[in-house]
Short mmCIF file of C-alpha atoms in Angstrom, two decimals:
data_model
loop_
_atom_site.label_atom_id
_atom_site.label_comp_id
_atom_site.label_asym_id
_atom_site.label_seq_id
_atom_site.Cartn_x
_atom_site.Cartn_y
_atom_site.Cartn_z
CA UNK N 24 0.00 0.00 0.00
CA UNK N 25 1.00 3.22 -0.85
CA UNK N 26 2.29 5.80 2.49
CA UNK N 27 -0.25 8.30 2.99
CA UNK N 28 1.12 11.66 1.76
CA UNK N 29 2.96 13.91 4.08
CA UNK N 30 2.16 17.54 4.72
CA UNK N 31 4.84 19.74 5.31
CA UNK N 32 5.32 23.71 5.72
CA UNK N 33 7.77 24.21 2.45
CA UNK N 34 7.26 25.83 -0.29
CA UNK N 35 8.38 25.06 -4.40
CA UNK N 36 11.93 26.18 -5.16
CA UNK N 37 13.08 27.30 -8.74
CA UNK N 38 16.90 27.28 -8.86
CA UNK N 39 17.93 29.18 -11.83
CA UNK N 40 21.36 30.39 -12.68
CA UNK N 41 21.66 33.63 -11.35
CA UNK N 42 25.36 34.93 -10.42
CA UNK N 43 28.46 33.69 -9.67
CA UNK N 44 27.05 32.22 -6.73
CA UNK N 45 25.37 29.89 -9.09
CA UNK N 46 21.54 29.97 -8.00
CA UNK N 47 18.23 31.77 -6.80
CA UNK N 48 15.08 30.77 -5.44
CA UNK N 49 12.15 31.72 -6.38
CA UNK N 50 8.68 30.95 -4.53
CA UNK N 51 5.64 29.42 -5.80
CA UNK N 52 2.58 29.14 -3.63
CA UNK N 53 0.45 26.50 -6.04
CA UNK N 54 0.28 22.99 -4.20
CA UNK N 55 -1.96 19.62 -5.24
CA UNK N 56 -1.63 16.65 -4.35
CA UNK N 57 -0.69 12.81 -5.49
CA UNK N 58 0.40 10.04 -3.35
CA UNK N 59 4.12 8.91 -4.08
CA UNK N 60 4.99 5.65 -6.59
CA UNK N 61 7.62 3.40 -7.19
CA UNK N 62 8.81 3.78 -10.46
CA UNK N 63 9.30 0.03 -10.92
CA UNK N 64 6.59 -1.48 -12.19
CA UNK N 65 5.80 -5.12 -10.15
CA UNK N 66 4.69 -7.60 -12.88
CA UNK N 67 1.22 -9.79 -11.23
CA UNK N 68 0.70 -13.61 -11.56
CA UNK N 69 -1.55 -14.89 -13.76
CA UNK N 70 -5.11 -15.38 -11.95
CA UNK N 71 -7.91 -16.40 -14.18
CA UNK N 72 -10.72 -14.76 -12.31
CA UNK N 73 -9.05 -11.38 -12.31
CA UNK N 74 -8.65 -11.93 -16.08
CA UNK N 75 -12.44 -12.31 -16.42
CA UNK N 76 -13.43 -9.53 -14.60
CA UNK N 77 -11.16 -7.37 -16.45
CA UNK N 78 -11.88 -8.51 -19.87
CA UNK N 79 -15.21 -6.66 -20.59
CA UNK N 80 -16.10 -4.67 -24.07
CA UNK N 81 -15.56 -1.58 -22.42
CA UNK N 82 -12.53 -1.88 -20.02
CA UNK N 83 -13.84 -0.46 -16.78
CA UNK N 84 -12.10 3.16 -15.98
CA UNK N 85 -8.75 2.10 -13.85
CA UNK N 86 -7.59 5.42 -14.45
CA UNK N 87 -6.42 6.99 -10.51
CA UNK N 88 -6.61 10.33 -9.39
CA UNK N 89 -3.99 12.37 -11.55
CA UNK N 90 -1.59 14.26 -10.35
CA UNK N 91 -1.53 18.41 -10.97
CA UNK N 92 1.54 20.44 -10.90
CA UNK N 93 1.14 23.93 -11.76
CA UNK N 94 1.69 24.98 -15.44
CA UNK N 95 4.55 27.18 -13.95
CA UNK N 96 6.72 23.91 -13.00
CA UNK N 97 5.58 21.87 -16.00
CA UNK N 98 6.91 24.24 -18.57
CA UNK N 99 10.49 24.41 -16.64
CA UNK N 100 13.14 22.94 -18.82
CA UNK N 101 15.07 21.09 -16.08
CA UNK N 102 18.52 20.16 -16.96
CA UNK N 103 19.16 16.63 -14.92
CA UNK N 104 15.68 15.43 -15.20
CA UNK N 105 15.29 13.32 -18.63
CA UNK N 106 12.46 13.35 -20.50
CA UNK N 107 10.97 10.68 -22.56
CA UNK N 108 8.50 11.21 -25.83
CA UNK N 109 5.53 10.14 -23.99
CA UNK N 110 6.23 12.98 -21.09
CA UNK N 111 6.52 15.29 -23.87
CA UNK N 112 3.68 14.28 -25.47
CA UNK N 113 0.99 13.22 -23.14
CA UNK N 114 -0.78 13.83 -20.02
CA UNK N 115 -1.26 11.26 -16.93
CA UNK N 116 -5.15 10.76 -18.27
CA UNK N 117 -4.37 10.72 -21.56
CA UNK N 118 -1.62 8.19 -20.64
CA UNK N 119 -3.57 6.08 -18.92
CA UNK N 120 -6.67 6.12 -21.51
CA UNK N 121 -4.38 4.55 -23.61
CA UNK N 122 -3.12 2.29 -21.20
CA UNK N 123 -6.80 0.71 -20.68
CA UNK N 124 -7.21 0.39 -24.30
CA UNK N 125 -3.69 -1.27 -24.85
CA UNK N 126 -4.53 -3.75 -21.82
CA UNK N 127 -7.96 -4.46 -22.31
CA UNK N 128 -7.10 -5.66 -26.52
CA UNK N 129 -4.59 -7.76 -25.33
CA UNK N 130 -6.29 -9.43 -22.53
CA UNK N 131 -8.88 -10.24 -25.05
CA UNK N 132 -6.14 -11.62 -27.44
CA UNK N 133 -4.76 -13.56 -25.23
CA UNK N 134 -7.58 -14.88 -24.31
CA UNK N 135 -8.85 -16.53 -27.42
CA UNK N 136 -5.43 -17.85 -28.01
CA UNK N 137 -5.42 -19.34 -24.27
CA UNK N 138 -8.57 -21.77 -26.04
CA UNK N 139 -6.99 -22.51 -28.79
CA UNK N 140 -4.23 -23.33 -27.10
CA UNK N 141 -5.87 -25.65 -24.55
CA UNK N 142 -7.98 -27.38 -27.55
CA UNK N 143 -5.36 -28.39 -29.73
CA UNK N 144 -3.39 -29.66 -26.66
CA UNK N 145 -6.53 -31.68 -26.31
CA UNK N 146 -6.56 -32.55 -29.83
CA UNK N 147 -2.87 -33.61 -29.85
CA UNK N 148 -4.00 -35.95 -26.50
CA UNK N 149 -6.59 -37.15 -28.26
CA UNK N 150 -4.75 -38.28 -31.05
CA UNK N 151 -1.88 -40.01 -28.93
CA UNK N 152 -5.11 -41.89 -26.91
CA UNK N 153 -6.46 -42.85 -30.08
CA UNK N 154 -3.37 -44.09 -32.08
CA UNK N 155 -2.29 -46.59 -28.74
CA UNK N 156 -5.94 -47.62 -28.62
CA UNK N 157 -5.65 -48.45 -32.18
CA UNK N 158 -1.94 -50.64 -31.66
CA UNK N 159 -3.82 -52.23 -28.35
CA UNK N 160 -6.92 -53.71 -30.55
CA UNK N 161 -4.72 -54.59 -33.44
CA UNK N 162 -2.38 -56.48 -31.24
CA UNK N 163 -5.67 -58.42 -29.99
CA UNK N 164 -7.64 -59.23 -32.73
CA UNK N 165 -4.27 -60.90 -34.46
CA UNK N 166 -3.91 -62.80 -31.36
CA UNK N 167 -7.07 -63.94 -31.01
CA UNK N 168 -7.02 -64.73 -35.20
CA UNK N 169 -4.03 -66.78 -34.79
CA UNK N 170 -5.06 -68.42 -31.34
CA UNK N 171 -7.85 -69.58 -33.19
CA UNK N 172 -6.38 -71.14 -35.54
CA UNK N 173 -7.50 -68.79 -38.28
CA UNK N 174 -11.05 -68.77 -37.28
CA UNK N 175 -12.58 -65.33 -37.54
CA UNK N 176 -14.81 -65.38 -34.31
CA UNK N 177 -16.65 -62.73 -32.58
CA UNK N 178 -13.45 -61.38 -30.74
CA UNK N 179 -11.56 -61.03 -33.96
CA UNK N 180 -14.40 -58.70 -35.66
CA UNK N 181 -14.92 -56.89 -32.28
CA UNK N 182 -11.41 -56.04 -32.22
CA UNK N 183 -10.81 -55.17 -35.82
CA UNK N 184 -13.68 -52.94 -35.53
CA UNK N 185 -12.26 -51.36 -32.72
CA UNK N 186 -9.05 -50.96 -33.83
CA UNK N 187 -11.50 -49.48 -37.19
CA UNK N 188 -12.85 -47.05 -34.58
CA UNK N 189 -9.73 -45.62 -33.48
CA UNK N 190 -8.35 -45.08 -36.44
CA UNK N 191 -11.25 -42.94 -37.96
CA UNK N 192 -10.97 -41.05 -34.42
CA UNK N 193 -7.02 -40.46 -34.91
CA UNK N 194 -7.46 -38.77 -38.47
CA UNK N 195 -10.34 -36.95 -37.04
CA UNK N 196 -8.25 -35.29 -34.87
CA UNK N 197 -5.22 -35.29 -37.16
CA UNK N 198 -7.39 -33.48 -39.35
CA UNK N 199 -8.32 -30.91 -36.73
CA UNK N 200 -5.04 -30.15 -35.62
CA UNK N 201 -3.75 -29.63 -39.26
CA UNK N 202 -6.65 -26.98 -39.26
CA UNK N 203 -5.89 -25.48 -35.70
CA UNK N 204 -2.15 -25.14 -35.37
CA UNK N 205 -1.84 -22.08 -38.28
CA UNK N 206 -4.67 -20.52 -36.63
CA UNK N 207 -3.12 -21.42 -32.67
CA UNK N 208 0.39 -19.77 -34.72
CA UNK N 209 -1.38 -16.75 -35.74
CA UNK N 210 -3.38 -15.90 -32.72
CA UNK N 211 0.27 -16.20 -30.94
CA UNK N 212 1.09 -13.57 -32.94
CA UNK N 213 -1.35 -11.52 -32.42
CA UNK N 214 -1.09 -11.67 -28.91
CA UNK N 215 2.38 -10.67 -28.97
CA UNK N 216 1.93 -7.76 -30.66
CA UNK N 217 -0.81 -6.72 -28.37
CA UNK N 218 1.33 -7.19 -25.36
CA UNK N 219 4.21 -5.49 -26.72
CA UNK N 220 2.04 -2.69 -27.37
CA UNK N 221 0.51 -2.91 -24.05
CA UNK N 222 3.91 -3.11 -22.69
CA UNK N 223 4.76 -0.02 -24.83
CA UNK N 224 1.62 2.10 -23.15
CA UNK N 225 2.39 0.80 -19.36
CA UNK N 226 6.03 1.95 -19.78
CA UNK N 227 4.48 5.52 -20.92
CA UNK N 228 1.76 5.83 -18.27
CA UNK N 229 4.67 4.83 -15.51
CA UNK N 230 7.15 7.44 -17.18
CA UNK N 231 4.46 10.41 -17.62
CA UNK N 232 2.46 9.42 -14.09
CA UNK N 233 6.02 9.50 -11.97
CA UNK N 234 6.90 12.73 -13.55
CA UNK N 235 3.98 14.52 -13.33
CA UNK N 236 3.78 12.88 -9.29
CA UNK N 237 7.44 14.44 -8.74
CA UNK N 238 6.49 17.56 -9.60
CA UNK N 239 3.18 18.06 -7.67
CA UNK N 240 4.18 15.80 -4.71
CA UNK N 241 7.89 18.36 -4.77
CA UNK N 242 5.59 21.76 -5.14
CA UNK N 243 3.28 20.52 -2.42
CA UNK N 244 5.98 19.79 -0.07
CA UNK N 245 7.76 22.94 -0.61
CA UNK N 246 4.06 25.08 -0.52
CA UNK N 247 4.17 28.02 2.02
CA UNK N 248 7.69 28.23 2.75
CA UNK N 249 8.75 31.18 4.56
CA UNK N 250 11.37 29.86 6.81
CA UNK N 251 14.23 32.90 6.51
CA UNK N 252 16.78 30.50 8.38
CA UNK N 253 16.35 27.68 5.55
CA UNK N 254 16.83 29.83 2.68
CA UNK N 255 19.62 31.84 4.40
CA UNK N 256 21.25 28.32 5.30
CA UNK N 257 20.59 26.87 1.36
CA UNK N 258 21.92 30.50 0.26
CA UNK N 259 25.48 29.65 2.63
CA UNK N 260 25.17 25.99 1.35
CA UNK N 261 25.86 27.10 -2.28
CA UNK N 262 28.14 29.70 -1.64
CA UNK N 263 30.38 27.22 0.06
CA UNK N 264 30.29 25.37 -2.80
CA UNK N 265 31.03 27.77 -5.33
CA UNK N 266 34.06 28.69 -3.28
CA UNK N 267 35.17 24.98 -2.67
CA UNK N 268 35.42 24.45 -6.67
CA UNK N 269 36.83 27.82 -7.28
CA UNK N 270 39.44 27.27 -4.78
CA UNK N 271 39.88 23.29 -5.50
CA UNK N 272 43.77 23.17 -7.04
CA UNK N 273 43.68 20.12 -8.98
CA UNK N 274 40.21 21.22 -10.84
CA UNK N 275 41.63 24.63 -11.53
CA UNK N 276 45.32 23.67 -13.08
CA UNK N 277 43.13 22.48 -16.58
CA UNK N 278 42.90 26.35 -16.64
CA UNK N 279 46.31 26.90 -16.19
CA UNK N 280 45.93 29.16 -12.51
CA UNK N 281 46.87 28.24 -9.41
CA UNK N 282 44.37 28.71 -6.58
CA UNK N 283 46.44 28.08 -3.50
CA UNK N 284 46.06 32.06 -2.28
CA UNK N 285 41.95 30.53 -1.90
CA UNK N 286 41.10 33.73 -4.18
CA UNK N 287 36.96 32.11 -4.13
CA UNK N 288 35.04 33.73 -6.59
CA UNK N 289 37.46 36.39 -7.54
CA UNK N 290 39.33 33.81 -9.93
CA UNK N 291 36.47 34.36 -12.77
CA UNK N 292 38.40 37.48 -13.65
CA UNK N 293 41.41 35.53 -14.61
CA UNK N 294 38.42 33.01 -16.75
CA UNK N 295 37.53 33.87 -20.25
CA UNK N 296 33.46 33.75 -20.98
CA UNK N 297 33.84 30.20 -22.38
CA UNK N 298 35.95 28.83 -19.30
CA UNK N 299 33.83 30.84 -16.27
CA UNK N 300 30.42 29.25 -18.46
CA UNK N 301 31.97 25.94 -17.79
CA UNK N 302 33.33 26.39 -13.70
CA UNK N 303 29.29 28.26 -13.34
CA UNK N 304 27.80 24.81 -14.85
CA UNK N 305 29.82 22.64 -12.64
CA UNK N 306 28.99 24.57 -9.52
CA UNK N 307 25.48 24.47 -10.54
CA UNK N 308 25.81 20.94 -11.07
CA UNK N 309 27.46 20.50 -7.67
CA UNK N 310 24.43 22.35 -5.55
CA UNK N 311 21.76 20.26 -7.33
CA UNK N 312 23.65 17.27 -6.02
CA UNK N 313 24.15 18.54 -2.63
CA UNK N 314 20.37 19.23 -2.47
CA UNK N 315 19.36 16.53 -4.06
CA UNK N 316 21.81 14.71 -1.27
CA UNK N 317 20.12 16.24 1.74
CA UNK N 318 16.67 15.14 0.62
CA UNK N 319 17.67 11.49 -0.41
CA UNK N 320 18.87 10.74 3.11
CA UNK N 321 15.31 13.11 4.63
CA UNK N 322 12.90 10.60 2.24
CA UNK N 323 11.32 7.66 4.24
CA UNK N 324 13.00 3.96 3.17
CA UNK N 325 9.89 1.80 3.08
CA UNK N 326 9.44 0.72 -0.63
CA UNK N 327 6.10 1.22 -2.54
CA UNK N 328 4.37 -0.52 -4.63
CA UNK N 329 3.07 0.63 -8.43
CA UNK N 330 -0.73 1.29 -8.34
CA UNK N 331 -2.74 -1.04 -10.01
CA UNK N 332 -3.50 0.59 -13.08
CA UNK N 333 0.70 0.56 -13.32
CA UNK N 334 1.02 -2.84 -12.62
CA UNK N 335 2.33 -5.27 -14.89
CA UNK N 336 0.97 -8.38 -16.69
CA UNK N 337 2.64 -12.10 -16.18
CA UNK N 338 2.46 -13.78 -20.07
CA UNK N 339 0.50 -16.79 -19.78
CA UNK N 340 2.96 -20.18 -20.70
CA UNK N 341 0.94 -20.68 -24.35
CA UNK N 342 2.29 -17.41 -25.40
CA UNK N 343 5.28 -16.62 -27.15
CA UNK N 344 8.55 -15.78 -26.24
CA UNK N 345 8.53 -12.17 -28.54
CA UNK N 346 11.86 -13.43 -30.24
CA UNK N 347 10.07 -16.62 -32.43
CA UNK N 348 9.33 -14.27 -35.75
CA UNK N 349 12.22 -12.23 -35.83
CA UNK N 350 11.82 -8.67 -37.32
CA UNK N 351 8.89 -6.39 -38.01
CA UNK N 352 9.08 -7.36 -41.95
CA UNK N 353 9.37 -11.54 -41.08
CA UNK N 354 6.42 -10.78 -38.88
CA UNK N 355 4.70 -9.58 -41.43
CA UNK N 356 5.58 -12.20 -44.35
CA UNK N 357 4.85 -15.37 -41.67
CA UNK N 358 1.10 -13.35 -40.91
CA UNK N 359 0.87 -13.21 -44.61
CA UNK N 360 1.78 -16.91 -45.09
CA UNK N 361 -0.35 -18.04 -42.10
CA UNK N 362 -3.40 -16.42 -43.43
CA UNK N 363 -2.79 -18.22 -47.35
CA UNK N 364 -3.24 -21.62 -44.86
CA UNK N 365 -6.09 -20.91 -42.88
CA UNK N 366 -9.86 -21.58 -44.13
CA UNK N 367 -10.72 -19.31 -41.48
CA UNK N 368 -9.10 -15.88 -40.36
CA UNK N 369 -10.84 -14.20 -37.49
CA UNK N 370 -12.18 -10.96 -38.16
CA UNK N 371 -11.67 -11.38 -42.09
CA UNK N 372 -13.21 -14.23 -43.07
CA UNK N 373 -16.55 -13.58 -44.04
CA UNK N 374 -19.48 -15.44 -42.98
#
């Protein structure tokens, strides 16, 4: 279960370059609220009444309470936080729409190929049965034919029309299974490329839902702050780190000074525009770190688990292994040749 989310008097911080000191705050006073995720997603065990339930013509709305950061903090370019296409592109309920869609088509894929899976298994069962039934009653109506001296009594026809029996039952089924397995092949096929895509939609929805929770859960906790000692003490914070680099004599010989007199930020005179750009990004890059330090060792330990809507799918064992076809083209050309085989393709084949 996820922790219940923690109120606390702070307020969002901005840190943008502003001097040689490296950063400003800036304050923002908009606060929502999301609870906290792992960004792991936990992949579920196959359960066959939780697949029924969720495999409905219209997928029942999973989608959780999205998280809201202000526009302000969405439209920040941050420099250490990667994006992804799908943050760029898509909002947590747009995300997640998708998501249900993805999920509930493969479900339903998978599905139908779980049947046809378990039928031909039965098939091919059927056909072993049949064929040793078939040996059994041939092996006994010869004996009883030759026990008999030749005579053709009522245990020799019973057994020859058994054995008869059997083998009408055996090409049945042989005939079945020659009709089933192209059809078992290309429902397998299907179902891989719906779980790949599904796959595709929960890695999105994870990726745009843990941003998005970041930044709301990060501007609520910081909402309100007016604490004069914490920003004076974050203010000291980075200035001892500028002057640690720009006093740090093995960083500073690649510029060819020597730092020993601890000049602090008086040695970006002696930097040209191109060299004090580069010590004023590695000092920025140094206070993010130390910040991000401080609240790495403040954050609880207790893992969480991935919502359910997050939460990933176990393949079922009659489905492939994704690497059977090869590329996008040879999946393609096999569908194509698959199809030429079947008498009858599911949702082409006309009635």
């Amino acid at each position: 279960m996820n922790r219940p989310a923690t109120t606390a008097p702070f307020a969002a911080l901005t840190f943008t370059p502003a001097n040689r000191s490296g950063l400003r705050t800036a304050p923002s006073s908009t606060a929502w609220s999301y609870p906290m995720t792992a960004t792991n997603a936990r992949t579920t065990p196959d359960n066959a009444t939780q697949e029924s339930q969720t495999m409905t013509t219209e997928t029942a709305d999973t989608t959780p309470s999205m998280p809201q950061p202000s526009r302000r903090l969405l439209k920040i370019r941050f420099d250490y936080q990667p994006t992804t296409p799908a943050i760029e592109a898509l909002t947590p309920e747009k995300a997640h729409r998708a998501l249900d869609r993805a999920r509930s088509d493969y479900l339903d894929k998978r599905e139908r190929l779980k049947q046809a899976s378990g039928e031909l298994a039965r098939l091919q069962k059927t056909v072993s049965a049949a064929e040793a039934q078939e040996r059994q009653a041939g092996k006994s109506w010869r004996r009883a034919f030759l026990e008999g001296a030749g005579q053709q009594g009522r245990e020799v026809r019973d057994q020859q029309k058994q054995a008869g029996q059997w083998r009408i039952e055996a090409e049945q089924k042989r005939e079945m299974i020659e009709l089933l397995t192209p059809q078992v092949e290309w429902l397998k096929l299907h179902t891989q490329l719906a779980r790949e895509e599904f796959q595709r939609r929960l890695r999105a929805a994870q990726e745009v839902t843990t941003h998005h929770t970041l930044l709301a859960e990060a501007e609520k906790l910081f909402d309100g702050l007016e604490s004069g000692a914490f920003r004076a003490s974050l203010s000291g914070l980075f200035s001892r780190i500028s002057d640690d680099l720009c006093n740090d004599v093995s960083y500073m010989l690649q510029y060819g000074l020597d730092v020993s007199s601890q000049p602090g930020e008086g040695i970006f005179t002696h930097l040209n525009d191109r060299e004090g750009f580069a010590v004023r990004h590695e000092i920025r890059k140094r206070q993010y770190a130390a910040l991000g330090e401080l609240v790495w060792h403040l954050l609880p330990k207790t893992a969480t688990e991935q919502p359910t809507a997050l939460q990933g799918i176990a393949p079922l064992d009659c489905e492939a292994n994704g690497k059977e076809w090869g590329s996008s083209l040879a999946r393609r050309r096999r569908m194509k040749e698959l199809e030429e085989t079947m008498e009858y393709v599911p949702g082409k084949t006309q009635q």
